Amino acid sequence: MTLSQRIRGRSARIGVLGLGYVGLPLAMEFCRKGFRVTGFEVDRHRLDALARGRSYIGDVSAAELRRWRTAGRFSSTDRLALLPDQDAVLVCVQTPLRKTKKPDLSRILAALKEVSRRLRPGQLIVIESTTYPGATEEVILPVLRRSGLRLGKDFFLAFSPERVDPGNPVWSIANTPKVVGGADPASTRLAARLYARVVDRVVPVSSTRAAETVKLLENTFRAVNIALVNEMAQVCRHLGLDVWEVIEAAASKPFGFMPFYPGPGIGGHCIPKDPRLLSWKVRTLHFDPRFIRLASTINEGMPGYAVKRIAQALGRTTRTLRGRRILVLGAAYKPGLGDYRESPALDVMDLLLRAGARVRYHDPFVPSLEVRGRRLSSVPLSEACLKSAHCAAILTAHPGVDYERVARLAPLVFDARNAAKGLRSPKVVRL
Ligand code: SAJ
């Protein structure tokens, strides 16, 4: 039976390499649609949790995990010897940036070398990890060719960007259109057929490079628009205007406008990184994407701007913050989640500590974190805590926090997220 027939009959065995916030939900989606999935993971803690039927990803319930394990549809392992049993291998490993803002493909290349060593005729490899335009073709394909197998005849290769939005109650893997681009037409066709069995709509494009660039455009679009409103926050400050009022009123335009909101910077694993991937690649091709680079610079400057505004609100400068007690509200990178990777709140706390301020934080979703080598725990939002601070700085506007109470009890509030909107109080200073 050909791979295409096994896909059509849902008997194709699916391997998912990397069981993180992309891989585990993807594995569950294939299980839901009748496929048998083997998850490959190197992290021992994750493997132990999965073996006990415990989920470490918010969007995957323990009940569902146990259901597919019991049904024999899902198994998790670190044994790469099981790779040849898979008809399709979906690669969902991290592709971070180095400190130099250059792409770090080390993890994905290590994974693909293992795949290549065990590659067999009839396998489809799909890269879901976000990377720069050309990476699949220029770096990953040569690794797979070391197997001696031929693209489009023996094995197939495609790129399909992940569009997983953790915690999104509306858009899931199943109902979010899936872009797919193959290293050759046969690969595009096969990957499109595979995803068509699990998602409502597949969007085939002409190449892996096109698919890689689609993803980067999506997130660079967000980054540049966030940078625009971050600059507008500074423009409005100079104009003596409330940027939040200006944006809200502009958002009343029913066409040709899309609201974004300023803040103390941008966090997460996509928006800060993706424009840098695009910029890095095109600069190797002797084109300087000034606009995209400038947007990244503006966003990365926002933590420093927020600290400057906190100092000003205290009647100080960033050089005279020593000893000031700052209570940070919200450490996660966006509301409603406990993920504080790349969170701008960490940058703000780092700068405050560097300036000699005494920093505590409250975040109901983040029990503890490390900043400047110090381990901090989230403090209760008690009356004493609020009253003893010189300034409460709202950096992430989590739901369920009583911002009216914060404004009532804290001597001063710096609101970087318009969390205390509607509260007209001289004690509340907004970005
Ligand atoms: N942010 C702002 N102002 C905004 C929007 C976001 O400052 O108007 C900040 C957030 O606070 C956060 C960072 O930017 O620190 C990123 O926020 P995000 O809403 O873009 O959330 P992410 O990082 O989870 O982005 C993901 C992306 N999903 C994928 O890459 C698959 C992105 O494409 C989605 O559009 C986004 O979720 C979403 O819409 O939630």
Short mmCIF file of C-alpha atoms and ligand atoms in Angstrom, two decimals:
data_model
loop_
_atom_site.label_atom_id
_atom_site.label_comp_id
_atom_site.label_asym_id
_atom_site.label_seq_id
_atom_site.Cartn_x
_atom_site.Cartn_y
_atom_site.Cartn_z
CA MET A 1 0.00 0.00 0.00
CA THR A 2 1.40 3.44 -0.89
CA LEU A 3 1.81 6.24 1.64
CA SER A 4 -0.99 8.12 -0.05
CA GLN A 5 -3.31 5.12 0.39
CA ARG A 6 -2.29 4.73 4.04
CA ILE A 7 -2.98 8.43 4.61
CA ARG A 8 -6.38 8.11 2.94
CA GLY A 9 -7.21 5.07 5.07
CA ARG A 10 -5.76 6.71 8.20
CA SER A 11 -3.53 3.69 8.71
CA ALA A 12 -0.41 5.79 8.17
CA ARG A 13 1.75 5.78 11.32
CA ILE A 14 2.53 9.32 12.51
CA GLY A 15 5.71 10.23 14.39
CA VAL A 16 5.86 13.60 16.19
CA LEU A 17 9.38 14.73 17.10
CA GLY A 18 9.23 17.07 20.06
CA LEU A 19 6.23 17.07 22.43
CA GLY A 20 6.06 20.71 23.45
CA TYR A 21 3.32 23.33 23.02
CA VAL A 22 3.20 22.49 19.29
CA GLY A 23 3.99 18.76 19.16
CA LEU A 24 1.75 17.43 21.91
CA PRO A 25 -1.47 19.17 20.74
CA LEU A 26 -0.62 18.11 17.17
CA ALA A 27 -0.19 14.49 18.28
CA MET A 28 -3.58 14.62 20.03
CA GLU A 29 -5.23 16.04 16.90
CA PHE A 30 -3.94 13.16 14.79
CA CYS A 31 -5.17 10.70 17.42
CA ARG A 32 -8.60 12.36 17.38
CA LYS A 33 -8.72 11.87 13.59
CA GLY A 34 -8.01 8.14 13.83
CA PHE A 35 -4.25 7.93 13.34
CA ARG A 36 -1.79 6.05 15.51
CA VAL A 37 0.86 8.41 16.84
CA THR A 38 4.28 7.88 18.38
CA GLY A 39 5.61 10.92 20.18
CA PHE A 40 9.40 11.23 20.39
CA GLU A 41 10.72 13.30 23.29
CA VAL A 42 14.18 13.60 24.92
CA ASP A 43 13.07 15.38 28.10
CA ARG A 44 12.84 12.78 30.88
CA HIS A 45 10.39 14.83 32.96
CA ARG A 46 8.04 15.10 30.03
CA LEU A 47 8.31 11.38 29.25
CA ASP A 48 7.63 10.49 32.89
CA ALA A 49 4.62 12.82 32.98
CA LEU A 50 3.22 11.36 29.75
CA ALA A 51 3.78 7.80 30.99
CA ARG A 52 1.69 8.69 34.04
CA GLY A 53 -0.98 10.26 31.83
CA ARG A 54 -0.17 13.75 33.13
CA SER A 55 -0.26 16.68 30.70
CA TYR A 56 2.16 19.60 30.98
CA ILE A 57 0.50 21.53 28.13
CA GLY A 58 -2.53 23.64 29.03
CA ASP A 59 -4.43 22.82 25.85
CA VAL A 60 -4.04 19.04 26.33
CA SER A 61 -6.12 17.45 29.09
CA ALA A 62 -4.88 14.49 31.15
CA ALA A 63 -8.15 12.74 30.31
CA GLU A 64 -7.48 12.97 26.59
CA LEU A 65 -3.90 11.85 27.01
CA ARG A 66 -5.02 8.81 28.96
CA ARG A 67 -7.81 8.10 26.47
CA TRP A 68 -5.47 7.83 23.50
CA ARG A 69 -2.85 5.94 25.46
CA THR A 70 -5.44 3.41 26.63
CA ALA A 71 -6.81 3.12 23.11
CA GLY A 72 -3.30 2.29 21.92
CA ARG A 73 -3.36 5.31 19.61
CA PHE A 74 -0.70 7.35 21.38
CA SER A 75 2.63 6.32 22.81
CA SER A 76 5.63 8.40 23.82
CA THR A 77 9.26 7.36 23.75
CA ASP A 78 12.86 8.48 23.49
CA ARG A 79 13.72 5.42 21.36
CA LEU A 80 14.64 6.82 17.94
CA ALA A 81 14.90 3.23 16.69
CA LEU A 82 11.12 3.48 16.27
CA LEU A 83 11.44 6.24 13.67
CA PRO A 84 11.50 3.83 10.66
CA ASP A 85 8.08 2.52 11.78
CA GLN A 86 6.60 5.95 11.08
CA ASP A 87 5.16 6.77 7.67
CA ALA A 88 5.22 10.51 8.40
CA VAL A 89 7.51 12.32 10.84
CA LEU A 90 6.41 15.81 11.97
CA VAL A 91 9.32 17.78 13.43
CA CYS A 92 8.27 20.19 16.19
CA VAL A 93 11.51 20.99 18.00
CA GLN A 94 12.54 24.42 19.25
CA THR A 95 14.41 26.78 16.94
CA PRO A 96 15.54 29.59 19.28
CA LEU A 97 17.70 32.61 18.49
CA ARG A 98 21.25 32.83 19.79
CA LYS A 99 22.24 35.81 21.96
CA THR A 100 23.63 37.29 18.75
CA LYS A 101 20.06 37.22 17.36
CA LYS A 102 21.16 34.64 14.78
CA PRO A 103 19.09 31.49 14.27
CA ASP A 104 20.12 28.44 16.29
CA LEU A 105 19.30 25.33 14.25
CA SER A 106 21.35 23.03 16.46
CA ARG A 107 18.36 21.23 17.99
CA ILE A 108 16.52 20.70 14.74
CA LEU A 109 19.68 19.58 12.94
CA ALA A 110 20.47 17.09 15.71
CA ALA A 111 16.95 15.70 15.32
CA LEU A 112 17.14 15.56 11.51
CA LYS A 113 20.51 13.76 11.63
CA GLU A 114 18.84 11.04 13.66
CA VAL A 115 15.92 10.97 11.20
CA SER A 116 18.33 10.80 8.26
CA ARG A 117 20.25 7.88 9.76
CA ARG A 118 17.01 5.93 9.93
CA LEU A 119 15.26 7.27 6.85
CA ARG A 120 13.58 4.61 4.74
CA PRO A 121 11.78 4.64 1.38
CA GLY A 122 8.20 5.93 1.56
CA GLN A 123 8.62 8.34 4.46
CA LEU A 124 7.31 11.91 4.55
CA ILE A 125 9.17 14.41 6.74
CA VAL A 126 7.38 17.64 7.65
CA ILE A 127 9.11 20.50 9.47
CA GLU A 128 6.75 22.52 11.68
CA SER A 129 9.43 24.39 13.63
CA THR A 130 9.65 28.05 12.67
CA THR A 131 12.82 28.85 10.78
CA TYR A 132 14.23 31.29 8.25
CA PRO A 133 13.35 31.19 4.51
CA GLY A 134 15.49 28.55 2.80
CA ALA A 135 16.47 26.60 5.91
CA THR A 136 14.51 23.47 4.92
CA GLU A 137 15.93 23.43 1.41
CA GLU A 138 19.47 24.62 2.13
CA VAL A 139 20.21 22.96 5.45
CA ILE A 140 17.68 20.25 6.26
CA LEU A 141 17.35 18.62 2.82
CA PRO A 142 21.11 18.00 2.48
CA VAL A 143 21.07 16.24 5.86
CA LEU A 144 18.29 13.94 4.67
CA ARG A 145 20.08 13.30 1.36
CA ARG A 146 23.01 11.84 3.33
CA SER A 147 20.76 8.77 3.70
CA GLY A 148 21.41 8.09 0.00
CA LEU A 149 17.65 8.21 -0.64
CA ARG A 150 16.16 10.43 -3.35
CA LEU A 151 13.78 13.31 -2.72
CA GLY A 152 10.41 12.85 -4.38
CA LYS A 153 11.08 9.20 -5.14
CA ASP A 154 12.18 7.55 -1.88
CA PHE A 155 11.36 10.22 0.67
CA PHE A 156 9.30 13.40 0.75
CA LEU A 157 9.95 16.69 2.55
CA ALA A 158 7.70 19.65 3.33
CA PHE A 159 7.44 22.67 5.61
CA SER A 160 4.19 23.49 7.36
CA PRO A 161 4.29 26.36 9.84
CA GLU A 162 2.70 25.79 13.23
CA ARG A 163 -0.15 28.17 14.01
CA VAL A 164 -0.79 26.98 17.54
CA ASP A 165 -2.02 29.77 19.75
CA PRO A 166 -1.80 28.49 23.34
CA GLY A 167 -5.00 29.07 25.29
CA ASN A 168 -6.98 30.36 22.30
CA PRO A 169 -10.58 29.25 22.92
CA VAL A 170 -11.68 29.82 19.29
CA TRP A 171 -8.85 28.77 16.99
CA SER A 172 -7.60 25.20 17.30
CA ILE A 173 -5.32 23.06 15.16
CA ALA A 174 -8.39 21.54 13.46
CA ASN A 175 -10.05 24.81 12.40
CA THR A 176 -6.96 26.93 11.67
CA PRO A 177 -6.00 26.75 7.97
CA LYS A 178 -2.69 24.91 7.49
CA VAL A 179 -0.11 26.22 5.03
CA VAL A 180 1.97 23.48 3.38
CA GLY A 181 4.94 23.81 1.00
CA GLY A 182 6.93 20.83 -0.33
CA ALA A 183 10.55 20.53 -1.41
CA ASP A 184 9.06 19.22 -4.66
CA PRO A 185 5.51 18.88 -6.05
CA ALA A 186 5.13 15.27 -4.90
CA SER A 187 6.03 16.32 -1.34
CA THR A 188 3.55 19.19 -1.42
CA ARG A 189 0.80 16.83 -2.60
CA LEU A 190 1.54 14.19 0.07
CA ALA A 191 1.85 16.67 2.94
CA ALA A 192 -1.36 18.41 1.82
CA ARG A 193 -3.15 15.05 1.73
CA LEU A 194 -1.90 14.19 5.21
CA TYR A 195 -2.99 17.45 6.82
CA ALA A 196 -6.29 17.38 4.94
CA ARG A 197 -7.16 14.37 7.13
CA VAL A 198 -6.86 16.42 10.32
CA VAL A 199 -7.53 20.10 9.56
CA ASP A 200 -10.52 21.77 7.93
CA ARG A 201 -8.49 23.63 5.32
CA VAL A 202 -5.05 23.13 3.79
CA VAL A 203 -3.33 25.99 1.93
CA PRO A 204 -0.67 24.54 -0.41
CA VAL A 205 2.12 26.89 -1.56
CA SER A 206 4.84 26.44 -4.18
CA SER A 207 7.84 25.66 -2.00
CA THR A 208 9.19 25.15 1.51
CA ARG A 209 10.74 28.63 1.25
CA ALA A 210 7.33 30.17 0.55
CA ALA A 211 5.78 28.32 3.50
CA GLU A 212 8.62 29.42 5.80
CA THR A 213 8.16 33.03 4.69
CA VAL A 214 4.37 32.94 5.17
CA LYS A 215 4.90 32.19 8.83
CA LEU A 216 7.46 34.94 9.27
CA LEU A 217 5.23 37.47 7.50
CA GLU A 218 2.33 36.60 9.85
CA ASN A 219 4.36 37.29 12.95
CA THR A 220 6.42 40.17 11.55
CA PHE A 221 3.10 41.81 10.71
CA ARG A 222 2.26 41.65 14.40
CA ALA A 223 5.68 42.81 15.55
CA VAL A 224 5.77 45.90 13.31
CA ASN A 225 2.24 46.90 14.27
CA ILE A 226 3.04 46.51 17.94
CA ALA A 227 6.17 48.59 17.39
CA LEU A 228 4.00 51.25 15.72
CA VAL A 229 1.73 51.58 18.75
CA ASN A 230 4.72 51.40 21.08
CA GLU A 231 6.12 54.43 19.26
CA MET A 232 2.66 56.03 19.26
CA ALA A 233 2.66 55.71 23.06
CA GLN A 234 5.78 57.88 23.12
CA VAL A 235 4.37 60.23 20.47
CA CYS A 236 1.16 60.69 22.47
CA ARG A 237 3.16 61.36 25.62
CA HIS A 238 4.87 64.23 23.83
CA LEU A 239 1.52 65.43 22.50
CA GLY A 240 0.03 65.28 25.99
CA LEU A 241 -2.50 62.68 24.83
CA ASP A 242 -3.73 59.35 26.20
CA VAL A 243 -2.58 56.76 23.66
CA TRP A 244 -5.21 54.28 24.86
CA GLU A 245 -8.00 56.75 24.13
CA VAL A 246 -6.54 57.45 20.67
CA ILE A 247 -6.28 53.74 19.81
CA GLU A 248 -9.75 52.92 21.12
CA ALA A 249 -11.25 55.72 19.04
CA ALA A 250 -9.25 54.69 15.95
CA ALA A 251 -10.54 51.14 16.46
CA SER A 252 -14.06 52.46 15.87
CA LYS A 253 -13.12 52.60 12.18
CA PRO A 254 -14.87 49.53 10.73
CA PHE A 255 -12.40 49.13 7.84
CA GLY A 256 -8.74 49.72 7.13
CA PHE A 257 -7.63 49.68 10.75
CA MET A 258 -6.70 46.92 13.19
CA PRO A 259 -5.99 47.81 16.84
CA PHE A 260 -2.78 46.82 18.52
CA TYR A 261 -1.85 47.96 22.01
CA PRO A 262 1.37 49.34 23.50
CA GLY A 263 3.15 47.79 26.41
CA PRO A 264 6.47 47.40 28.21
CA GLY A 265 7.76 45.26 25.31
CA ILE A 266 6.94 41.98 23.58
CA GLY A 267 7.49 38.43 24.75
CA GLY A 268 6.80 34.82 23.89
CA HIS A 269 8.53 32.44 21.54
CA CYS A 270 7.28 33.84 18.23
CA ILE A 271 6.85 37.59 17.93
CA PRO A 272 10.25 38.72 19.21
CA LYS A 273 12.05 36.01 17.25
CA ASP A 274 10.38 35.76 13.85
CA PRO A 275 11.25 39.25 12.50
CA ARG A 276 14.86 38.62 13.54
CA LEU A 277 14.89 35.36 11.54
CA LEU A 278 13.64 37.19 8.45
CA SER A 279 16.08 40.10 8.90
CA TRP A 280 19.02 37.80 9.44
CA LYS A 281 18.32 35.80 6.27
CA VAL A 282 17.78 38.72 3.89
CA ARG A 283 20.87 40.49 5.18
CA THR A 284 22.91 37.46 4.11
CA LEU A 285 21.45 38.21 0.67
CA HIS A 286 22.72 41.80 0.85
CA PHE A 287 19.36 43.44 1.49
CA ASP A 288 18.85 45.43 4.68
CA PRO A 289 15.20 45.24 5.89
CA ARG A 290 15.49 48.55 7.74
CA PHE A 291 11.80 48.83 8.61
CA ILE A 292 11.59 45.34 10.10
CA ARG A 293 14.83 45.82 12.01
CA LEU A 294 13.69 49.17 13.33
CA ALA A 295 10.46 47.62 14.60
CA SER A 296 12.47 45.03 16.55
CA THR A 297 14.65 47.81 17.97
CA ILE A 298 11.61 49.83 19.08
CA ASN A 299 10.00 46.81 20.75
CA GLU A 300 13.23 45.83 22.46
CA GLY A 301 13.57 49.40 23.77
CA MET A 302 10.21 49.36 25.54
CA PRO A 303 11.38 47.77 28.83
CA GLY A 304 13.88 50.63 29.19
CA TYR A 305 11.17 53.17 28.35
CA ALA A 306 8.86 51.63 30.94
CA VAL A 307 11.56 51.89 33.64
CA LYS A 308 12.18 55.51 32.67
CA ARG A 309 8.46 56.23 33.02
CA ILE A 310 8.33 54.48 36.42
CA ALA A 311 11.26 56.61 37.60
CA GLN A 312 9.57 59.78 36.32
CA ALA A 313 6.31 58.83 38.06
CA LEU A 314 8.35 58.56 41.29
CA GLY A 315 9.90 61.95 40.64
CA ARG A 316 13.24 60.27 40.04
CA THR A 317 15.50 59.26 37.19
CA THR A 318 16.64 55.75 36.37
CA ARG A 319 19.87 56.65 38.20
CA THR A 320 18.11 57.54 41.44
CA LEU A 321 15.83 54.54 41.84
CA ARG A 322 18.02 52.97 44.53
CA GLY A 323 15.95 51.67 47.43
CA ARG A 324 12.61 52.37 45.77
CA ARG A 325 10.19 49.52 46.39
CA ILE A 326 8.51 48.46 43.15
CA LEU A 327 5.74 45.85 43.08
CA VAL A 328 5.46 44.38 39.60
CA LEU A 329 2.03 43.03 38.68
CA GLY A 330 2.14 40.39 35.94
CA ALA A 331 5.37 38.57 34.99
CA ALA A 332 3.98 36.31 32.23
CA TYR A 333 4.46 37.39 28.61
CA LYS A 334 0.73 37.75 28.00
CA PRO A 335 -2.46 37.69 30.05
CA GLY A 336 -4.04 34.47 31.24
CA LEU A 337 -0.93 32.31 30.79
CA GLY A 338 1.92 31.31 33.11
CA ASP A 339 4.54 31.37 30.37
CA TYR A 340 7.18 33.98 31.15
CA ARG A 341 9.69 33.05 28.47
CA GLU A 342 11.13 36.19 26.91
CA SER A 343 8.62 38.18 28.95
CA PRO A 344 9.28 41.94 28.86
CA ALA A 345 8.35 41.99 32.55
CA LEU A 346 11.58 40.12 33.25
CA ASP A 347 13.53 42.76 31.33
CA VAL A 348 11.83 45.52 33.34
CA MET A 349 12.55 43.74 36.63
CA ASP A 350 16.17 43.20 35.58
CA LEU A 351 16.60 46.90 34.78
CA LEU A 352 14.93 47.93 38.05
CA LEU A 353 17.20 45.64 40.06
CA ARG A 354 20.21 46.93 38.16
CA ALA A 355 19.14 50.47 39.12
CA GLY A 356 19.12 49.41 42.78
CA ALA A 357 15.34 49.29 43.21
CA ARG A 358 13.86 46.66 45.48
CA VAL A 359 11.59 44.53 43.32
CA ARG A 360 8.81 42.17 44.26
CA TYR A 361 6.22 40.72 41.93
CA HIS A 362 2.73 39.30 42.01
CA ASP A 363 1.55 36.97 39.26
CA PRO A 364 -1.19 34.39 39.98
CA PHE A 365 0.05 32.34 37.01
CA VAL A 366 3.78 32.44 37.77
CA PRO A 367 4.59 31.12 41.28
CA SER A 368 8.31 31.81 40.99
CA LEU A 369 10.94 32.97 38.54
CA GLU A 370 14.61 33.87 38.28
CA VAL A 371 15.86 37.32 37.40
CA ARG A 372 19.44 38.59 37.60
CA GLY A 373 20.42 35.32 39.26
CA ARG A 374 17.87 35.80 42.02
CA ARG A 375 14.98 33.43 42.66
CA LEU A 376 11.80 35.43 43.37
CA SER A 377 8.41 34.12 44.39
CA SER A 378 5.10 35.73 43.61
CA VAL A 379 3.91 37.67 46.66
CA PRO A 380 0.26 37.80 47.73
CA LEU A 381 -1.52 40.97 46.67
CA SER A 382 -2.15 41.93 50.29
CA GLU A 383 -3.02 45.37 51.58
CA ALA A 384 0.38 45.53 53.31
CA CYS A 385 2.15 44.58 50.10
CA LEU A 386 0.40 47.25 48.08
CA LYS A 387 0.75 49.96 50.71
CA SER A 388 4.43 49.27 51.38
CA ALA A 389 5.42 49.66 47.72
CA HIS A 390 6.47 53.06 46.40
CA CYS A 391 4.96 52.07 43.05
CA ALA A 392 2.89 49.18 41.69
CA ALA A 393 3.82 48.57 38.03
CA ILE A 394 1.20 46.70 35.97
CA LEU A 395 3.18 44.99 33.20
CA THR A 396 0.81 42.15 32.26
CA ALA A 397 -2.91 42.62 32.79
CA HIS A 398 -4.00 39.19 34.00
CA PRO A 399 -7.74 38.65 34.39
CA GLY A 400 -9.03 38.22 37.93
CA VAL A 401 -6.88 40.92 39.52
CA ASP A 402 -8.82 43.77 41.23
CA TYR A 403 -7.05 46.74 39.67
CA GLU A 404 -9.44 49.17 41.32
CA ARG A 405 -8.22 47.85 44.70
CA VAL A 406 -4.61 48.11 43.52
CA ALA A 407 -5.19 51.77 42.61
CA ARG A 408 -6.91 52.39 45.93
CA LEU A 409 -4.19 50.85 48.13
CA ALA A 410 -0.93 51.49 46.29
CA PRO A 411 0.52 55.01 46.70
CA LEU A 412 1.27 55.09 42.97
CA VAL A 413 0.43 52.86 40.00
CA PHE A 414 2.29 52.72 36.69
CA ASP A 415 -0.11 51.03 34.29
CA ALA A 416 1.73 49.79 31.17
CA ARG A 417 -1.29 47.81 29.90
CA ASN A 418 -4.29 50.06 30.51
CA ALA A 419 -5.44 47.45 33.03
CA ALA A 420 -6.90 50.14 35.27
CA LYS A 421 -8.78 51.70 32.36
CA GLY A 422 -11.70 53.85 33.37
CA LEU A 423 -10.01 54.59 36.68
CA ARG A 424 -9.42 58.33 36.66
CA SER A 425 -7.04 58.69 39.59
CA PRO A 426 -4.00 61.00 39.94
CA LYS A 427 -2.24 58.00 41.43
CA VAL A 428 -2.52 56.04 38.17
CA VAL A 429 0.09 56.93 35.55
CA ARG A 430 -0.33 55.18 32.20
CA LEU A 431 2.18 54.27 29.49
N1 SAJ B 1 1.57 42.35 22.42
C1 SAJ B 1 1.50 43.72 22.57
N2 SAJ B 1 0.53 44.41 21.94
C2 SAJ B 1 -0.39 43.78 21.13
C3 SAJ B 1 -0.31 42.38 20.98
C4 SAJ B 1 0.68 41.68 21.63
O1 SAJ B 1 2.32 44.32 23.29
O2 SAJ B 1 -1.27 44.46 20.59
C5 SAJ B 1 2.63 41.61 23.09
C6 SAJ B 1 2.09 40.60 24.07
O3 SAJ B 1 1.92 41.17 25.34
C7 SAJ B 1 3.19 39.55 24.08
C8 SAJ B 1 3.77 39.61 22.67
O4 SAJ B 1 3.36 40.87 22.13
O5 SAJ B 1 4.20 39.87 25.02
C9 SAJ B 1 3.27 38.50 21.78
O6 SAJ B 1 1.88 38.50 21.89
P1 SAJ B 1 0.93 37.69 20.84
O7 SAJ B 1 -0.46 38.10 21.11
O8 SAJ B 1 1.43 37.83 19.48
O9 SAJ B 1 1.04 36.22 21.39
P2 SAJ B 1 1.99 35.02 21.01
O10 SAJ B 1 3.43 35.30 21.15
O11 SAJ B 1 1.43 33.86 21.75
O12 SAJ B 1 1.74 34.85 19.44
C10 SAJ B 1 1.02 33.78 19.00
C11 SAJ B 1 1.39 33.66 17.55
N3 SAJ B 1 0.95 32.39 17.10
C12 SAJ B 1 1.77 31.67 16.32
O13 SAJ B 1 2.87 32.04 15.98
C13 SAJ B 1 1.25 30.35 15.91
C14 SAJ B 1 0.75 34.75 16.73
O14 SAJ B 1 0.87 34.44 15.33
C15 SAJ B 1 -0.71 34.87 17.06
O15 SAJ B 1 -1.28 35.90 16.26
C16 SAJ B 1 -0.83 35.23 18.54
O16 SAJ B 1 -0.35 34.06 19.23
C17 SAJ B 1 -2.26 35.52 18.93
O17 SAJ B 1 -2.98 36.12 18.10
O18 SAJ B 1 -2.59 35.21 20.07
#
